[in-house]
mmCIF file of C-alpha atoms and ligand atoms in Angstrom:
data_model
loop_
_atom_site.group_PDB
_atom_site.id
_atom_site.type_symbol
_atom_site.label_atom_id
_atom_site.label_comp_id
_atom_site.label_asym_id
_atom_site.label_seq_id
_atom_site.Cartn_x
_atom_site.Cartn_y
_atom_site.Cartn_z
ATOM 1 C CA UNK A 1 4.066 -25.646 -2.890
ATOM 2 C CA UNK A 2 6.017 -23.546 -1.132
ATOM 3 C CA UNK A 3 8.657 -20.687 -1.887
ATOM 4 C CA UNK A 4 11.270 -18.764 -0.304
ATOM 5 C CA UNK A 5 9.556 -15.591 1.256
ATOM 6 C CA UNK A 6 11.012 -12.801 0.688
ATOM 7 C CA UNK A 7 10.683 -10.268 4.220
ATOM 8 C CA UNK A 8 7.949 -7.408 3.489
ATOM 9 C CA UNK A 9 6.972 -4.734 5.622
ATOM 10 C CA UNK A 10 3.929 -2.746 5.335
ATOM 11 C CA UNK A 11 3.438 0.466 6.725
ATOM 12 C CA UNK A 12 -0.050 1.962 7.168
ATOM 13 C CA UNK A 13 -2.208 4.653 9.513
ATOM 14 C CA UNK A 14 -5.205 3.648 10.117
ATOM 15 C CA UNK A 15 -7.201 0.491 9.972
ATOM 16 C CA UNK A 16 -5.914 -1.651 8.482
ATOM 17 C CA UNK A 17 -7.792 -3.157 5.792
ATOM 18 C CA UNK A 18 -5.240 -4.300 2.829
ATOM 19 C CA UNK A 19 -3.047 -4.869 5.733
ATOM 20 C CA UNK A 20 -4.758 -8.071 6.905
ATOM 21 C CA UNK A 21 -5.456 -9.088 2.755
ATOM 22 C CA UNK A 22 -1.728 -8.980 2.604
ATOM 23 C CA UNK A 23 -1.322 -10.670 6.260
ATOM 24 C CA UNK A 24 -3.311 -13.399 4.974
ATOM 25 C CA UNK A 25 -1.780 -13.431 1.598
ATOM 26 C CA UNK A 26 1.267 -14.516 3.380
ATOM 27 C CA UNK A 27 -0.323 -17.172 5.347
ATOM 28 C CA UNK A 28 -0.299 -19.221 2.453
ATOM 29 C CA UNK A 29 3.147 -21.509 2.390
ATOM 30 C CA UNK A 30 3.406 -20.579 -1.517
ATOM 31 C CA UNK A 31 3.051 -17.169 -1.612
ATOM 32 C CA UNK A 32 6.510 -15.258 -1.616
ATOM 33 C CA UNK A 33 6.158 -13.101 1.372
ATOM 34 C CA UNK A 34 7.016 -13.136 4.708
ATOM 35 C CA UNK A 35 5.982 -9.454 6.770
ATOM 36 C CA UNK A 36 8.569 -8.587 9.020
ATOM 37 C CA UNK A 37 7.402 -6.017 10.187
ATOM 38 C CA UNK A 38 3.668 -4.023 10.289
ATOM 39 C CA UNK A 39 4.866 0.102 11.508
ATOM 40 C CA UNK A 40 2.832 2.867 11.692
ATOM 41 C CA UNK A 41 3.856 6.551 12.482
ATOM 42 C CA UNK A 42 0.136 6.818 14.182
ATOM 43 C CA UNK A 43 0.488 4.612 17.052
ATOM 44 C CA UNK A 44 -3.577 4.333 17.792
ATOM 45 C CA UNK A 45 -3.954 2.848 14.153
ATOM 46 C CA UNK A 46 -6.336 -0.126 14.505
ATOM 47 C CA UNK A 47 -4.625 -2.496 12.112
ATOM 48 C CA UNK A 48 -2.108 -2.497 14.491
ATOM 49 C CA UNK A 49 -3.693 -4.265 17.130
ATOM 50 C CA UNK A 50 -5.001 -5.960 14.410
ATOM 51 C CA UNK A 51 -1.408 -7.110 13.349
ATOM 52 C CA UNK A 52 -0.841 -7.301 16.693
ATOM 53 C CA UNK A 53 -3.454 -10.270 17.091
ATOM 54 C CA UNK A 54 -1.988 -11.513 13.746
ATOM 55 C CA UNK A 55 1.573 -12.206 15.789
ATOM 56 C CA UNK A 56 3.213 -10.073 14.043
ATOM 57 C CA UNK A 57 5.899 -8.035 15.115
ATOM 58 C CA UNK A 58 4.447 -4.350 14.659
ATOM 59 C CA UNK A 59 6.298 -0.518 15.846
ATOM 60 C CA UNK A 60 4.657 2.858 16.147
ATOM 61 C CA UNK A 61 6.979 5.853 15.218
ATOM 62 C CA UNK A 62 4.975 9.120 15.490
ATOM 63 C CA UNK A 63 5.777 11.478 13.399
ATOM 64 C CA UNK A 64 4.226 13.775 15.684
ATOM 65 C CA UNK A 65 7.644 12.808 17.922
ATOM 66 C CA UNK A 66 9.241 14.904 14.173
ATOM 67 C CA UNK A 67 7.883 17.938 14.466
ATOM 68 C CA UNK A 68 7.673 19.902 11.227
ATOM 69 C CA UNK A 69 10.647 17.004 10.108
ATOM 70 C CA UNK A 70 9.527 14.905 7.803
ATOM 71 C CA UNK A 71 13.121 13.771 7.158
ATOM 72 C CA UNK A 72 13.966 12.772 10.827
ATOM 73 C CA UNK A 73 10.785 10.991 11.222
ATOM 74 C CA UNK A 74 11.538 8.924 7.829
ATOM 75 C CA UNK A 75 15.365 7.960 9.092
ATOM 76 C CA UNK A 76 14.004 6.669 12.056
ATOM 77 C CA UNK A 77 11.490 4.587 9.726
ATOM 78 C CA UNK A 78 14.099 3.820 7.119
ATOM 79 C CA UNK A 79 16.869 2.325 10.275
ATOM 80 C CA UNK A 80 13.002 -0.265 11.905
ATOM 81 C CA UNK A 81 12.853 -1.142 8.740
ATOM 82 C CA UNK A 82 16.201 -2.613 7.835
ATOM 83 C CA UNK A 83 17.087 -3.302 10.971
ATOM 84 C CA UNK A 84 13.665 -5.711 10.521
ATOM 85 C CA UNK A 85 14.837 -7.329 7.507
ATOM 86 C CA UNK A 86 12.407 -5.798 5.702
ATOM 87 C CA UNK A 87 13.558 -6.453 1.583
ATOM 88 C CA UNK A 88 10.543 -4.819 -0.019
ATOM 89 C CA UNK A 89 7.293 -2.554 1.332
ATOM 90 C CA UNK A 90 3.430 -2.085 0.648
ATOM 91 C CA UNK A 91 2.675 1.226 1.476
ATOM 92 C CA UNK A 92 -0.799 0.246 2.813
ATOM 93 C CA UNK A 93 -3.437 3.508 3.885
ATOM 94 C CA UNK A 94 0.213 5.340 4.884
ATOM 95 C CA UNK A 95 -0.490 8.420 4.855
ATOM 96 C CA UNK A 96 2.906 10.416 4.716
ATOM 97 C CA UNK A 97 3.194 12.647 2.221
ATOM 98 C CA UNK A 98 6.992 10.984 1.422
ATOM 99 C CA UNK A 99 10.354 12.929 0.874
ATOM 100 C CA UNK A 100 13.457 12.063 -1.884
ATOM 101 C CA UNK A 101 15.196 10.246 1.656
ATOM 102 C CA UNK A 102 12.780 7.502 1.953
ATOM 103 C CA UNK A 103 11.326 7.427 -2.031
ATOM 104 C CA UNK A 104 14.911 7.089 -2.661
ATOM 105 C CA UNK A 105 15.686 4.472 -0.083
ATOM 106 C CA UNK A 106 13.528 2.337 -0.935
ATOM 107 C CA UNK A 107 13.283 3.034 -4.529
ATOM 108 C CA UNK A 108 11.871 0.623 -6.975
ATOM 109 C CA UNK A 109 10.765 -1.556 -3.997
ATOM 110 C CA UNK A 110 8.460 -0.045 -1.975
ATOM 111 C CA UNK A 111 4.419 -0.107 -3.187
ATOM 112 C CA UNK A 112 1.901 1.746 -2.171
ATOM 113 C CA UNK A 113 -2.270 0.719 -3.400
ATOM 114 C CA UNK A 114 -4.143 4.124 -4.715
ATOM 115 C CA UNK A 115 -8.483 4.605 -5.109
ATOM 116 C CA UNK A 116 -8.471 5.500 -8.319
ATOM 117 C CA UNK A 117 -7.950 3.886 -11.851
ATOM 118 C CA UNK A 118 -4.015 5.860 -11.641
ATOM 119 C CA UNK A 119 -2.374 8.751 -13.381
ATOM 120 C CA UNK A 120 -6.498 9.963 -12.748
ATOM 121 C CA UNK A 121 -7.169 11.343 -9.486
ATOM 122 C CA UNK A 122 -4.267 10.876 -7.510
ATOM 123 C CA UNK A 123 -4.220 12.154 -4.322
ATOM 124 C CA UNK A 124 -7.337 12.455 -1.519
ATOM 125 C CA UNK A 125 -11.251 12.434 -1.958
ATOM 126 C CA UNK A 126 -10.700 9.173 -4.946
ATOM 127 C CA UNK A 127 -14.780 8.537 -4.182
ATOM 128 C CA UNK A 128 -15.957 11.471 -4.659
ATOM 129 C CA UNK A 129 -14.123 12.649 -7.161
ATOM 130 C CA UNK A 130 -15.306 9.733 -9.528
ATOM 131 C CA UNK A 131 -18.966 10.520 -8.850
ATOM 132 C CA UNK A 132 -18.366 14.013 -9.934
ATOM 133 C CA UNK A 133 -16.978 13.514 -12.889
ATOM 134 C CA UNK A 134 -19.359 11.112 -13.929
ATOM 135 C CA UNK A 135 -17.287 8.432 -15.263
ATOM 136 C CA UNK A 136 -18.592 5.019 -15.508
ATOM 137 C CA UNK A 137 -15.768 3.208 -15.012
ATOM 138 C CA UNK A 138 -13.523 3.583 -11.211
ATOM 139 C CA UNK A 139 -11.126 1.361 -9.605
ATOM 140 C CA UNK A 140 -7.640 0.969 -7.452
ATOM 141 C CA UNK A 141 -4.490 1.197 -8.327
ATOM 142 C CA UNK A 142 -0.877 -0.484 -7.412
ATOM 143 C CA UNK A 143 2.006 1.405 -8.535
ATOM 144 C CA UNK A 144 5.970 1.817 -7.518
ATOM 145 C CA UNK A 145 6.306 4.605 -5.369
ATOM 146 C CA UNK A 146 8.669 7.540 -7.271
ATOM 147 C CA UNK A 147 8.980 11.040 -6.350
ATOM 148 C CA UNK A 148 6.148 12.757 -7.089
ATOM 149 C CA UNK A 149 2.952 11.706 -5.070
ATOM 150 C CA UNK A 150 0.786 9.196 -6.417
ATOM 151 C CA UNK A 151 3.380 9.238 -9.776
ATOM 152 C CA UNK A 152 5.144 5.554 -10.406
ATOM 153 C CA UNK A 153 5.261 3.482 -12.439
ATOM 154 C CA UNK A 154 1.758 1.336 -12.351
ATOM 155 C CA UNK A 155 2.325 -2.557 -11.238
ATOM 156 C CA UNK A 156 -1.568 -3.628 -11.791
ATOM 157 C CA UNK A 157 -5.052 -2.246 -11.779
ATOM 158 C CA UNK A 158 -8.304 -3.511 -10.510
ATOM 159 C CA UNK A 159 -12.003 -1.833 -12.335
ATOM 160 C CA UNK A 160 -15.772 -1.623 -10.706
ATOM 161 C CA UNK A 161 -18.218 -0.445 -12.320
ATOM 162 C CA UNK A 162 -19.854 3.369 -11.068
ATOM 163 C CA UNK A 163 -23.719 2.294 -10.585
ATOM 164 C CA UNK A 164 -26.459 5.013 -10.817
ATOM 165 C CA UNK A 165 -27.043 4.984 -7.058
ATOM 166 C CA UNK A 166 -23.633 4.893 -5.601
ATOM 167 C CA UNK A 167 -23.044 7.602 -3.386
ATOM 168 C CA UNK A 168 -18.637 7.826 -2.294
ATOM 169 C CA UNK A 169 -19.359 4.846 0.601
ATOM 170 C CA UNK A 170 -20.735 2.364 -2.012
ATOM 171 C CA UNK A 171 -18.544 3.229 -4.418
ATOM 172 C CA UNK A 172 -16.004 3.033 -2.175
ATOM 173 C CA UNK A 173 -16.404 -0.642 -0.821
ATOM 174 C CA UNK A 174 -16.735 -1.594 -3.920
ATOM 175 C CA UNK A 175 -13.336 -0.849 -4.580
ATOM 176 C CA UNK A 176 -11.963 -1.682 -1.840
ATOM 177 C CA UNK A 177 -13.244 -5.128 -2.539
ATOM 178 C CA UNK A 178 -11.180 -4.886 -5.193
ATOM 179 C CA UNK A 179 -8.070 -3.491 -2.954
ATOM 180 C CA UNK A 180 -7.975 -6.639 -0.544
ATOM 181 C CA UNK A 181 -7.268 -9.116 -3.344
ATOM 182 C CA UNK A 182 -5.484 -6.381 -6.111
ATOM 183 C CA UNK A 183 -2.756 -5.637 -3.954
ATOM 184 C CA UNK A 184 -1.858 -9.800 -2.711
ATOM 185 C CA UNK A 185 -2.194 -11.066 -6.781
ATOM 186 C CA UNK A 186 0.043 -7.868 -7.760
ATOM 187 C CA UNK A 187 2.839 -7.924 -4.687
ATOM 188 C CA UNK A 188 3.136 -12.032 -5.649
ATOM 189 C CA UNK A 189 4.488 -11.220 -9.514
ATOM 190 C CA UNK A 190 6.297 -8.065 -8.674
ATOM 191 C CA UNK A 191 8.075 -10.670 -6.524
ATOM 192 C CA UNK A 192 8.509 -13.301 -8.567
ATOM 193 C CA UNK A 193 9.606 -11.513 -11.375
ATOM 194 C CA UNK A 194 12.051 -9.998 -9.810
ATOM 195 C CA UNK A 195 15.318 -8.509 -10.949
ATOM 196 C CA UNK A 196 12.314 -5.740 -9.977
ATOM 197 C CA UNK A 197 14.622 -2.635 -12.274
ATOM 198 C CA UNK A 198 12.496 -3.614 -14.834
ATOM 199 C CA UNK A 199 8.583 -2.715 -13.752
ATOM 200 C CA UNK A 200 6.283 -5.929 -14.037
ATOM 201 C CA UNK A 201 3.411 -5.375 -16.538
ATOM 202 C CA UNK A 202 0.237 -6.938 -14.761
ATOM 203 C CA UNK A 203 -2.850 -5.180 -15.660
ATOM 204 C CA UNK A 204 -6.411 -7.029 -14.136
ATOM 205 C CA UNK A 205 -9.628 -6.075 -15.197
ATOM 206 C CA UNK A 206 -12.406 -7.375 -12.722
ATOM 207 C CA UNK A 207 -15.936 -6.660 -12.508
HETATM 208 C C1 GRF B 1 -7.379 2.260 0.456
HETATM 209 O O1 GRF B 1 -8.075 2.810 -0.226
HETATM 210 C C2 GRF B 1 -6.662 2.776 0.113
HETATM 211 O O2 GRF B 1 -6.274 2.091 -0.907
HETATM 212 C C3 GRF B 1 -5.640 3.868 0.108
HETATM 213 O O3 GRF B 1 -5.947 4.402 1.250
HETATM 214 C C4 GRF B 1 -6.937 3.397 2.620
HETATM 215 C C5 GRF B 1 -6.744 2.196 2.799
HETATM 216 O O4 GRF B 1 -7.689 1.538 3.659
HETATM 217 N N1 GRF B 1 -4.233 4.287 -0.038
HETATM 218 P P1 GRF B 1 -6.740 0.501 4.869
HETATM 219 O O5 GRF B 1 -6.643 1.238 5.698
HETATM 220 O O6 GRF B 1 -5.729 -0.325 3.516
HETATM 221 O O7 GRF B 1 -8.449 -0.026 4.944
#
């Protein structure tokens, strides 16, 4: 069954494994999104090459060209997103702190995936911090992006056990596998629940 596909853009900074998962999902005619642009602030992001090989339109807008002016960089990004016809944005390892300009322009239409069960462990080094804290359950979250970092309404979560011999790398790999399933599932749910003003509730518990 084919559905109407909403044009979405993916923003990345690095390897792009979540972007790959979203690209694969969008290849399914019954998935309610198509990717109109993969954009990176890092011209050397391996994920850009991967997206190009998948036949997608890619663009690098290097934040270094804008010095300390975050908003000027975001305005260029915003123009590119708009010109590409994006109606929603998926941040997938986009390693930039956003200003109110971009979060405001895409409020309710910008999703992010974070490698912890928010609201615990916002920010970086989540797997190390989970191990240090001794939690027994860890995971990932897809949420709407708001001004506060990793603070927006939660759209979906996937949980994994923390096992006795885990290192940050082992735990991170277990979480990443779930990220690749969670992000497309939540995006599908999110797009089908439009209008998006009332965030969809979708909680998953994955073993
Ligand atoms: C993922 O762990 C994601 O949750 C976080 O950044 C990482 C990006 O990895 N926001 P990848 O580029 O998708 O492989």
